[in-house]
Coordinates of C-alpha atoms in Angstrom, one line a residue:
X28 CA 0.0 0.3 -0.1
X29 CA 1.0 3.8 -0.1
X30 CA 3.2 4.3 2.9
X31 CA 1.7 7.7 4.6
X32 CA 4.3 9.4 6.4
X33 CA 4.5 8.4 9.8
X34 CA 3.1 10.7 12.2
X35 CA 2.5 13.1 15.2
X36 CA -0.6 14.3 17.6
X37 CA -1.3 16.4 20.6
X38 CA -2.9 16.2 24.0
X39 CA -4.4 19.0 26.1
X40 CA -6.0 17.5 29.4
X41 CA -8.8 20.0 30.0
X42 CA -10.5 19.7 33.5
X43 CA -13.8 21.4 34.2
X44 CA -13.3 23.1 37.4
X45 CA -17.2 24.1 37.6
X46 CA -17.5 27.7 38.2
X47 CA -13.8 27.8 39.2
X48 CA -11.2 29.3 36.2
X49 CA -10.2 26.5 33.5
X50 CA -7.5 24.2 35.1
X51 CA -4.9 22.8 32.2
X52 CA -2.4 19.9 33.2
X53 CA 1.3 20.2 32.1
X54 CA 2.1 19.2 29.3
X55 CA 3.0 15.5 28.5
X56 CA 5.6 15.1 25.2
X57 CA 6.0 12.0 23.9
X58 CA 8.8 11.3 21.7
X59 CA 9.0 8.6 19.3
X60 CA 12.1 6.3 19.1
X61 CA 13.3 6.2 15.4
X62 CA 15.5 3.0 15.0
X63 CA 18.5 3.4 12.3
X64 CA 17.9 1.3 8.9
X65 CA 19.6 2.0 5.8
X66 CA 16.5 0.5 3.9
X67 CA 13.3 -1.6 4.6
X68 CA 11.3 -3.2 1.7
X69 CA 7.4 -3.5 2.1
X70 CA 5.6 -5.5 -0.2
X71 CA 2.4 -3.8 -1.2
X72 CA -1.0 -3.9 -3.1
X73 CA -1.2 -2.2 -6.7
X74 CA -4.7 -0.9 -5.9
X75 CA -3.0 1.6 -3.7
X76 CA -2.1 3.7 -6.6
X77 CA -4.7 3.9 -9.4
X78 CA -3.3 2.6 -12.9
X79 CA -5.0 3.5 -15.9
X80 CA -4.3 2.0 -19.5
X81 CA -4.8 4.1 -22.4
X82 CA -4.6 1.7 -25.2
X83 CA -2.7 2.9 -28.3
X84 CA -4.9 3.6 -31.6
X85 CA -2.2 1.7 -34.0
X86 CA -2.0 -1.5 -33.1
X87 CA 1.3 -3.0 -32.3
X88 CA 3.1 0.2 -32.5
X89 CA 5.1 -0.4 -28.7
X90 CA 6.2 2.6 -27.9
X91 CA 9.9 2.8 -26.9
X92 CA 10.2 6.1 -25.1
X93 CA 8.2 8.9 -23.1
X94 CA 8.4 12.6 -22.4
X95 CA 6.5 15.5 -21.2
X96 CA 5.6 17.9 -24.0
X97 CA 5.7 21.8 -23.5
X98 CA 1.8 21.5 -24.2
X99 CA 0.9 20.0 -21.2
X100 CA 0.5 16.3 -23.0
X101 CA 2.5 13.2 -23.2
X102 CA 4.5 12.5 -25.7
X103 CA 6.4 9.0 -26.8
X104 CA 7.9 7.4 -29.9
X105 CA 6.5 4.0 -31.7
X106 CA 8.2 1.3 -33.2
X107 CA 5.5 1.7 -35.8
X108 CA 7.6 4.7 -37.3
X109 CA 5.1 7.0 -35.2
X110 CA 5.5 9.9 -32.9
X111 CA 2.6 9.7 -30.5
X112 CA 0.7 12.4 -28.2
X113 CA -2.0 11.5 -25.4
X114 CA -3.7 13.9 -22.9
X115 CA -4.3 13.3 -19.2
X116 CA -7.8 12.4 -20.4
X117 CA -6.3 9.2 -22.8
X118 CA -7.2 11.5 -26.2
X119 CA -4.7 10.1 -28.8
X120 CA -3.0 11.9 -31.8
X121 CA 0.0 10.0 -34.1
X122 CA 2.2 11.5 -36.6
X123 CA 3.7 9.4 -39.1
X124 CA 7.4 9.4 -40.0
X125 CA 9.6 7.3 -42.6
X126 CA 11.4 5.2 -40.0
X127 CA 11.8 4.2 -36.2
X128 CA 12.1 7.0 -33.9
X129 CA 14.3 6.9 -31.0
X130 CA 14.4 8.5 -27.6
X131 CA 12.4 11.5 -27.2
X132 CA 12.6 14.8 -25.1
X133 CA 10.6 18.2 -24.5
X134 CA 13.0 20.9 -25.9
X135 CA 13.9 24.5 -24.6
X136 CA 12.1 25.7 -27.9
X137 CA 8.7 24.8 -27.4
X138 CA 8.9 21.6 -29.3
X139 CA 10.0 17.7 -28.9
X140 CA 13.2 16.7 -30.0
X141 CA 13.8 13.2 -31.1
X142 CA 17.0 11.3 -32.6
X143 CA 16.3 9.3 -36.0
X144 CA 18.6 8.1 -38.6
X145 CA 21.6 10.0 -38.5
X146 CA 20.2 13.0 -36.9
X147 CA 18.0 14.9 -34.5
X148 CA 14.4 15.8 -35.5
X149 CA 12.3 18.3 -34.1
X150 CA 8.7 18.2 -34.0
X151 CA 6.1 21.1 -33.0
X152 CA 3.2 20.5 -30.9
X153 CA 1.2 20.7 -33.9
X154 CA 3.0 17.6 -35.5
X155 CA 5.5 20.0 -37.9
X156 CA 8.8 17.7 -38.5
X157 CA 12.0 19.5 -39.6
X158 CA 15.5 17.0 -39.5
X159 CA 19.0 18.6 -38.5
X160 CA 21.9 16.7 -39.3
X161 CA 23.9 15.3 -36.4
X162 CA 27.3 16.0 -35.6
X163 CA 30.1 14.3 -37.5
X164 CA 30.4 10.6 -37.0
X165 CA 26.5 10.7 -35.4
X166 CA 25.2 7.0 -35.5
X167 CA 21.8 7.3 -33.8
X168 CA 23.1 5.1 -31.0
X169 CA 21.1 8.0 -29.0
X170 CA 20.2 5.7 -24.9
X171 CA 18.9 9.4 -23.5
X172 CA 18.4 13.0 -24.0
X173 CA 18.1 15.8 -21.6
X174 CA 18.4 19.7 -22.0
X175 CA 21.4 21.0 -20.2
X176 CA 21.4 24.5 -18.2
X177 CA 23.2 26.0 -21.6
X178 CA 19.9 24.9 -23.3
X179 CA 21.5 22.6 -25.6
X180 CA 20.4 18.5 -25.9
X181 CA 22.9 16.6 -24.1
X182 CA 22.8 12.9 -25.1
X183 CA 24.6 9.7 -24.3
X184 CA 26.3 7.8 -27.9
X185 CA 27.1 4.2 -28.0
X186 CA 28.8 4.3 -31.4
X187 CA 31.4 7.2 -29.8
X188 CA 31.5 6.1 -26.7
X189 CA 30.9 10.2 -25.9
X190 CA 28.5 12.5 -24.3
X191 CA 27.1 14.7 -27.1
X192 CA 25.8 18.4 -27.4
X193 CA 23.4 19.5 -29.7
X194 CA 22.2 22.8 -30.3
X195 CA 18.5 23.8 -31.4
X196 CA 20.6 25.7 -34.3
X197 CA 21.9 22.2 -35.1
X198 CA 25.6 22.7 -33.9
X199 CA 26.6 19.3 -32.3
X200 CA 30.0 18.2 -30.7
X201 CA 31.1 15.2 -28.9
X202 CA 33.2 14.6 -25.9
X203 CA 34.8 11.4 -25.2
X204 CA 34.4 9.6 -21.6
X205 CA 38.1 9.0 -20.1
X206 CA 38.2 4.8 -20.8
X207 CA 36.1 4.4 -24.0
X208 CA 35.1 0.8 -24.1
X209 CA 33.3 -1.5 -26.9
X210 CA 30.4 -3.5 -25.5
X211 CA 27.7 -5.3 -27.4
X212 CA 25.1 -4.2 -24.6
X213 CA 24.7 -0.3 -24.5
X214 CA 27.3 1.3 -22.3
X215 CA 26.4 4.9 -21.6
X216 CA 22.9 5.0 -20.6
X217 CA 20.5 7.7 -19.0
X218 CA 21.6 11.2 -18.8
X219 CA 20.2 13.8 -16.3
X220 CA 21.0 17.6 -15.3
X221 CA 22.1 17.6 -11.7
X222 CA 21.9 19.9 -9.1
X223 CA 25.2 21.7 -9.3
X224 CA 24.3 22.5 -13.0
X225 CA 26.4 19.7 -14.6
X226 CA 25.0 16.6 -16.7
X227 CA 25.2 13.1 -14.9
X228 CA 25.5 9.8 -16.9
X229 CA 25.7 6.1 -16.3
X230 CA 28.7 4.2 -18.0
X231 CA 27.8 0.7 -17.6
X232 CA 31.0 -0.6 -19.5
X233 CA 33.1 1.3 -16.8
X234 CA 31.0 0.7 -14.2
X235 CA 30.5 4.4 -12.9
X236 CA 28.9 7.3 -12.7
X237 CA 29.9 10.2 -15.2
X238 CA 29.6 13.8 -15.0
X239 CA 30.3 16.4 -17.5
X240 CA 30.1 20.3 -17.4
X241 CA 29.1 22.3 -20.2
X242 CA 32.4 23.2 -21.2
X243 CA 33.0 19.3 -21.5
X244 CA 34.8 18.3 -18.6
X245 CA 34.4 14.5 -17.9
X246 CA 34.8 13.0 -14.0
X247 CA 33.7 9.4 -13.7
X248 CA 32.9 8.0 -10.0
X249 CA 33.4 4.0 -9.4
X250 CA 30.5 1.9 -9.0
X251 CA 31.5 -1.4 -8.8
X252 CA 28.3 -3.1 -9.1
X253 CA 26.5 -1.0 -11.8
X254 CA 24.2 -3.1 -14.0
X255 CA 25.2 -3.3 -17.6
X256 CA 23.0 -1.7 -20.3
X257 CA 20.9 0.8 -20.5
X258 CA 21.1 2.2 -16.9
X259 CA 18.6 5.0 -15.9
X260 CA 19.3 8.3 -14.0
X261 CA 17.5 10.8 -12.6
X262 CA 17.8 13.8 -9.9
X263 CA 16.3 13.6 -6.8
X264 CA 14.3 16.1 -4.5
X265 CA 17.5 15.8 -1.9
X266 CA 19.7 17.3 -4.6
X267 CA 21.4 13.9 -5.3
X268 CA 21.1 12.0 -8.3
X269 CA 19.5 8.8 -8.4
X270 CA 20.3 5.9 -10.6
X271 CA 18.7 1.9 -11.1
X272 CA 21.0 -0.7 -10.5
X273 CA 19.7 -3.9 -11.0
X274 CA 18.5 -5.3 -7.7
X275 CA 19.7 -1.7 -6.0
X276 CA 18.8 1.7 -6.6
X277 CA 21.8 4.1 -6.1
X278 CA 22.4 7.6 -5.1
X279 CA 25.4 10.0 -5.7
X280 CA 26.3 13.3 -4.0
X281 CA 27.5 16.1 -6.1
X282 CA 30.8 14.9 -4.7
X283 CA 30.7 11.6 -5.8
X284 CA 29.4 9.3 -2.4
X285 CA 27.9 6.5 -3.7
X286 CA 25.1 4.7 -1.6
X287 CA 23.3 1.9 -2.7
X288 CA 19.8 0.7 -1.5
X289 CA 18.5 -3.1 -2.4
X290 CA 14.8 -2.8 -3.6
X291 CA 13.2 -6.2 -3.9
X292 CA 13.2 -6.1 -7.4
X293 CA 15.3 -5.6 -10.8
X294 CA 15.7 -2.4 -12.1
X295 CA 17.1 -1.0 -15.2
X296 CA 15.9 2.2 -17.4
X297 CA 12.8 3.2 -15.7
X298 CA 13.5 5.6 -12.6
X299 CA 11.8 9.3 -12.2
X300 CA 11.1 11.6 -9.2
X301 CA 8.0 11.1 -8.3
X302 CA 5.2 13.7 -6.9
X303 CA 5.8 12.5 -3.4
X304 CA 9.2 13.7 -3.5
X305 CA 10.2 10.2 -3.4
X306 CA 11.9 8.0 -6.4
X307 CA 10.2 5.8 -8.4
X308 CA 11.2 2.7 -10.5
X309 CA 10.6 0.3 -12.4
X310 CA 11.4 -3.6 -12.8
X311 CA 13.1 -4.9 -15.7
X312 CA 12.0 -8.3 -15.3
X313 CA 8.6 -8.3 -13.5
X314 CA 5.1 -6.5 -13.6
X315 CA 6.2 -4.5 -10.7
X316 CA 7.1 -0.7 -9.8
X317 CA 8.7 0.3 -6.8
X318 CA 9.3 3.7 -4.3
X319 CA 11.9 4.1 -2.3
X320 CA 11.7 7.7 -0.1
X321 CA 14.6 9.8 0.7
X322 CA 15.5 7.8 4.0
X323 CA 15.4 4.1 2.3
X324 CA 12.3 3.0 2.5
X325 CA 11.1 0.9 -0.4
X326 CA 7.4 0.2 -1.4
X327 CA 6.6 -2.0 -4.0
X328 CA 3.3 -2.0 -6.2
X329 CA 2.1 -5.1 -9.0
X330 CA 1.3 -4.0 -12.2
X331 CA -0.6 -5.1 -15.5
X332 CA 2.8 -5.7 -17.3
X333 CA 6.3 -5.0 -17.5
X334 CA 6.4 -1.3 -18.3
X335 CA 9.4 0.9 -19.6
X336 CA 10.7 4.7 -18.9
X337 CA 9.0 6.8 -16.6
X338 CA 8.4 10.3 -16.6
X339 CA 6.6 12.9 -14.1
X340 CA 3.9 14.2 -15.9
X341 CA 2.8 18.1 -15.6
X342 CA -0.5 16.9 -14.2
X343 CA 1.4 15.4 -11.1
X344 CA 0.9 11.8 -12.4
X345 CA 3.7 9.2 -13.4
X346 CA 3.4 8.4 -17.0
X347 CA 5.1 5.0 -18.7
X348 CA 4.3 2.5 -21.2
X349 CA 3.6 -1.3 -21.2
X350 CA 6.5 -3.2 -23.1
X351 CA 4.0 -5.8 -24.4
X352 CA 0.4 -4.7 -24.5
X353 CA 0.6 -1.6 -26.7
X354 CA -0.6 0.9 -23.8
X355 CA -0.1 4.3 -22.4
X356 CA 0.3 4.0 -18.5
X357 CA -0.6 6.5 -16.0
X358 CA 0.1 5.7 -12.7
X359 CA -1.6 8.2 -10.4
X360 CA 0.4 8.2 -7.0
X361 CA -1.4 9.3 -3.7
X362 CA 0.5 12.3 -2.3
X363 CA 0.0 14.7 1.2
X364 CA -2.9 16.8 0.1
X365 CA -2.8 18.1 3.7
X366 CA -2.6 17.6 7.5
X367 CA -5.0 18.1 9.9
X368 CA -3.1 18.8 13.3
X369 CA -5.2 18.0 15.8
X370 CA -8.0 15.4 16.3
X371 CA -9.5 14.5 19.6
X372 CA -12.0 11.7 20.2
X373 CA -13.2 10.2 23.4
X374 CA -13.7 11.6 27.2
X375 CA -16.4 14.2 25.8
X376 CA -14.6 14.9 22.9
X377 CA -15.6 14.3 19.0
X378 CA -13.7 15.5 15.7
X379 CA -15.6 15.7 12.5
X380 CA -13.4 15.7 9.3
X381 CA -14.8 17.2 6.6
X382 CA -13.1 16.8 2.8
X383 CA -14.5 18.4 -0.2
X384 CA -13.6 17.3 -3.8
X385 CA -14.8 20.7 -6.3
X386 CA -12.6 19.1 -9.3
X387 CA -14.5 17.5 -12.2
X388 CA -12.7 13.9 -11.5
X389 CA -13.2 11.6 -8.8
X390 CA -10.1 11.4 -6.0
X391 CA -9.3 8.0 -4.2
X392 CA -8.1 9.8 -0.7
X393 CA -6.8 7.8 2.7
X394 CA -7.1 9.5 5.9
X395 CA -4.4 8.0 8.2
X396 CA -4.6 8.4 11.8
X397 CA -1.6 8.5 14.1
X398 CA -1.4 8.9 18.0
X399 CA 0.7 11.5 20.0
X400 CA 3.9 9.0 19.5
X401 CA 3.2 8.5 15.7
X402 CA 1.8 4.8 15.6
X403 CA -1.2 4.3 14.0
X404 CA -4.5 5.3 16.5
X405 CA -7.2 3.3 15.9
X406 CA -10.7 4.4 16.7
X407 CA -14.4 3.7 15.9
X408 CA -15.4 6.1 12.9
X409 CA -18.3 6.9 11.4
X410 CA -17.9 7.8 7.5
X411 CA -20.8 9.8 5.5
X412 CA -20.9 10.4 2.1
X413 CA -23.7 11.2 -0.3
X414 CA -26.2 9.9 2.4
X415 CA -25.0 6.9 2.8
X416 CA -22.7 6.1 6.5
X417 CA -20.7 3.3 7.7
X418 CA -19.2 2.7 11.2
X419 CA -15.8 1.0 11.2
X420 CA -12.8 0.4 13.5
X421 CA -9.8 1.2 11.9
X422 CA -6.5 3.7 11.8
X423 CA -7.0 4.4 8.0
X424 CA -10.0 5.3 6.2
X425 CA -10.1 4.5 2.3
X426 CA -12.6 6.5 0.2
X427 CA -13.6 7.9 -3.3
X428 CA -14.8 11.3 -3.4
X429 CA -16.9 12.3 -6.5
X430 CA -16.9 15.6 -8.2
X431 CA -18.5 18.1 -6.3
X432 CA -19.4 15.7 -3.2
X433 CA -18.0 15.7 0.5
X434 CA -16.7 12.9 2.7
X435 CA -17.5 13.4 6.6
X436 CA -15.2 10.9 9.1
X437 CA -17.1 11.5 12.3
X438 CA -14.6 10.0 15.9
X439 CA -15.5 10.3 19.6
X440 CA -18.7 9.2 20.1
X441 CA -18.5 5.7 21.3
X442 CA -15.4 6.7 23.4
X443 CA -15.5 6.8 27.4
X444 CA -11.6 8.2 27.5
X445 CA -9.5 10.3 25.6
X446 CA -7.7 9.5 22.6
X447 CA -5.6 12.4 20.7
X448 CA -3.6 12.7 17.7
X449 CA -3.2 14.0 14.1
X450 CA -4.5 12.7 10.6
X451 CA -2.5 12.7 7.5
X452 CA -4.4 13.0 4.3
X453 CA -3.1 11.8 1.1
X454 CA -5.0 11.4 -2.4
X455 CA -4.3 11.4 -5.9
X456 CA -6.0 15.0 -6.8
X457 CA -6.4 17.9 -4.8
X458 CA -8.7 18.6 -2.0
X459 CA -10.0 21.0 0.3
X460 CA -11.2 20.1 4.2
X461 CA -10.9 21.0 7.6
X462 CA -11.9 19.0 11.1
X463 CA -14.2 20.4 13.9
X464 CA -13.2 19.3 17.5
X465 CA -15.9 19.7 20.0
X466 CA -15.8 19.3 23.8
X467 CA -18.8 18.8 25.6
X468 CA -18.3 19.6 29.8
X469 CA -20.7 17.6 32.3
X470 CA -21.4 21.2 32.8
X471 CA -21.3 24.3 30.9
X472 CA -21.7 25.0 27.3
X473 CA -19.5 22.9 24.3
X474 CA -16.9 24.6 23.0
X475 CA -15.1 23.5 19.2
X476 CA -12.4 24.5 17.9
X477 CA -11.4 24.1 13.9
X478 CA -8.3 23.0 12.4
X479 CA -7.8 23.2 8.4
X480 CA -6.4 20.8 6.3
X481 CA -3.2 22.6 6.3
X482 CA -1.1 22.6 3.0
X483 CA 2.0 24.7 3.8
X484 CA 4.7 23.2 5.9
X485 CA 6.9 26.0 6.3
X486 CA 10.7 25.9 8.5
X487 CA 9.0 28.7 10.7
X488 CA 5.7 28.8 12.7
X489 CA 4.7 32.0 14.5
X490 CA 1.8 32.1 16.8
X491 CA 0.3 34.8 18.4
X492 CA -0.6 34.7 22.1
X493 CA -2.7 36.3 24.7
X494 CA -2.2 35.0 28.5
X495 CA -3.7 37.9 30.1
X496 CA -6.9 38.4 32.1
X497 CA -7.1 34.5 32.7
X498 CA -6.7 33.3 29.5
X499 CA -4.2 31.2 28.2
X500 CA -2.9 30.0 25.2
X501 CA -1.8 25.9 24.0
X502 CA 0.2 25.1 20.8
X503 CA 0.6 21.9 18.9
X504 CA 3.8 21.5 16.6
X505 CA 4.3 18.7 14.2
X506 CA 7.8 17.9 12.6
X507 CA 7.3 16.6 9.2
X508 CA 11.1 15.8 8.6
X509 CA 11.7 12.1 9.2
X510 CA 14.5 12.9 11.6
X511 CA 14.4 14.7 14.9
X512 CA 14.0 18.4 14.4
X513 CA 15.8 21.1 17.3
X514 CA 13.4 24.0 16.9
X515 CA 14.4 27.2 18.3
X516 CA 11.6 29.0 20.1
X517 CA 12.1 33.1 20.1
X518 CA 9.2 35.1 22.2
X519 CA 8.5 38.7 22.0
X520 CA 6.1 40.5 23.9
X521 CA 3.2 42.9 22.3
X522 CA 5.7 45.7 22.1
X523 CA 8.1 44.0 20.0
X524 CA 10.3 43.4 23.0
X525 CA 12.5 40.2 22.9
X526 CA 11.4 38.1 25.8
X527 CA 13.6 35.2 25.4
X528 CA 14.9 32.1 23.5
X529 CA 14.3 28.5 24.4
X530 CA 14.9 24.7 22.7
X531 CA 12.6 22.0 22.3
X532 CA 13.5 18.6 20.4
X533 CA 10.4 16.7 18.5
X534 CA 10.7 13.8 17.3
X535 CA 11.1 12.7 13.8
X536 CA 7.6 12.9 12.0
X537 CA 6.8 13.8 16.2
X538 CA 4.7 16.4 17.5
X539 CA 4.6 18.5 21.2
X540 CA 2.0 20.3 22.5
X541 CA 1.9 22.1 26.2
X542 CA 0.8 25.6 27.3
X543 CA 2.7 28.5 26.8
X544 CA 3.2 29.9 30.3
X545 CA 4.1 26.4 31.7
X546 CA 6.9 25.9 28.9
X547 CA 8.1 29.3 28.7
X548 CA 7.4 31.1 32.2
X549 CA 8.3 34.5 30.7
X550 CA 4.9 34.7 28.2
X551 CA 2.7 34.4 31.6
X552 CA 0.7 37.4 32.1
X553 CA 1.7 38.6 28.5
X554 CA 0.7 39.1 25.0
X555 CA 3.1 38.8 21.9
X556 CA 4.0 36.1 19.5
X557 CA 6.3 33.2 19.7
X558 CA 8.0 32.0 16.3
X559 CA 9.3 28.6 16.3
X560 CA 12.1 27.7 13.8
X561 CA 12.9 24.4 12.9
X562 CA 16.3 23.2 11.8
X563 CA 15.0 20.0 10.0
X564 CA 14.4 19.6 6.4
X565 CA 10.3 18.7 5.5
X566 CA 8.8 21.9 7.5
X567 CA 6.6 22.0 10.4
X568 CA 2.7 22.9 11.0
X569 CA 1.2 23.9 14.2
X570 CA -1.9 25.6 15.7
X571 CA -3.1 27.2 18.8
X572 CA -5.7 26.5 21.5
X573 CA -7.2 29.7 23.8
X574 CA -8.4 28.7 26.8
X575 CA -10.8 31.2 28.6
X576 CA -11.4 31.6 32.2
X577 CA -15.4 30.4 31.3
X578 CA -14.4 26.7 30.8
X579 CA -14.4 27.2 27.0
X580 CA -11.7 27.8 24.1
X581 CA -11.1 28.3 20.6
X582 CA -8.3 27.7 18.0
X583 CA -6.3 30.3 16.9
X584 CA -4.1 29.5 13.6
X585 CA -0.5 29.8 13.0
X586 CA 1.4 32.0 10.6

């Protein structure tokens, strides 16, 4: 299944004191212990990703490469002497050529470029084709193309054992690798632009990952176990370059430091950054696709057939093609739609989550509930959709929200003791929503607070506070990094005078909650702001609750 981020939760112990002022217990901070590991492989069901097959109109055309188009569509080359185009809704257009096109890439000039015969060819989004003669010695053995930071096409060429450069004006050049070698299978495979502005490529014959600057300076880094053939490579969200490597997926930094992650399936050419800031890769031997997070956690999924190269489409979906079934493949990957940073269920508390789909397409969604320590929080929950309700006990709610409809998830009515936590919402499309949590005391009036579906995860969260006249501010913070975060709290009063600085630690994917005057005594009896700054990557979220001396509360958004 799709692996949602391990979560966080919060805990406020609200004590009804009758006519007395509200009493808030001292906060309890629960820190999850993160066991270090290099890689964990998790087998999963393909139903957790939404896979759609679009049959290519021309029978037995067999696609062999795929690319984003500058027009928002997906373009691909076909063995049946064609260039194909498909929209996100599966509408095809095909353009006939006089021969078999090779690898294709979206160019810097608003057209697409592909290797064909003895040169490069250009096709506009309306199907106009122009031929350009290749560099001297060009043999049409291009294994991969990318657009360099200089606006030129950079490609790998097995015939010349070189990295080639070709401008949109038709000027080309070759740069030999340091140790050219002859090999019957492809030697130079994938090529991509790195975060350092150089191109990175795979050299299977020399078992190395290469780097070439726009000036043609080549450096190679040894990877002794690099698999043979057309090895795929892509830039990761962490700034490192990731590559397919047989039973592993490799990662190489700009400094040439290599890490290998066993992934449980055999990888080769299909590898791409996904919409969820993970790396996705295809098996070359079995109908499977895999996902590896930046922390090295691997999940595998079954597919209908073997697939080839992978590209992240402009619609946020992954696109590939089936090698034997003549289909273009759209893979919708659940990604974080947002976070509900507080839920409270039982002991007089209820939470109702509202999720809305305002788009014109159905959106599968998963709502994962997590406790304070990041573990799965199992609760009796009632889901209501289009007039139908169902009650289950679960830590994960799966549903499909149809266009312009609403999903309600209610929890807490059936519990005598309080459970608190948070909800992580993942889907394959955009959603809006919020949660309302209600506390009904034995005496007095109920209070409600609202937490929005937060979709922004900055490294700094600011909370205004008012701890005067018997009011008191509580805060909840969530660390969205997989590693522990050292969070610096800077406090000011309402005149802009800094009151103090304090550091708190939040576990990886963890949470902390407390009442400001208890944690930061300098804020007692004052108004002002507290700015929380996380030192970890991945961002954080938070919210405030302002408790009154009358036994009520209201939610306060962070900034």
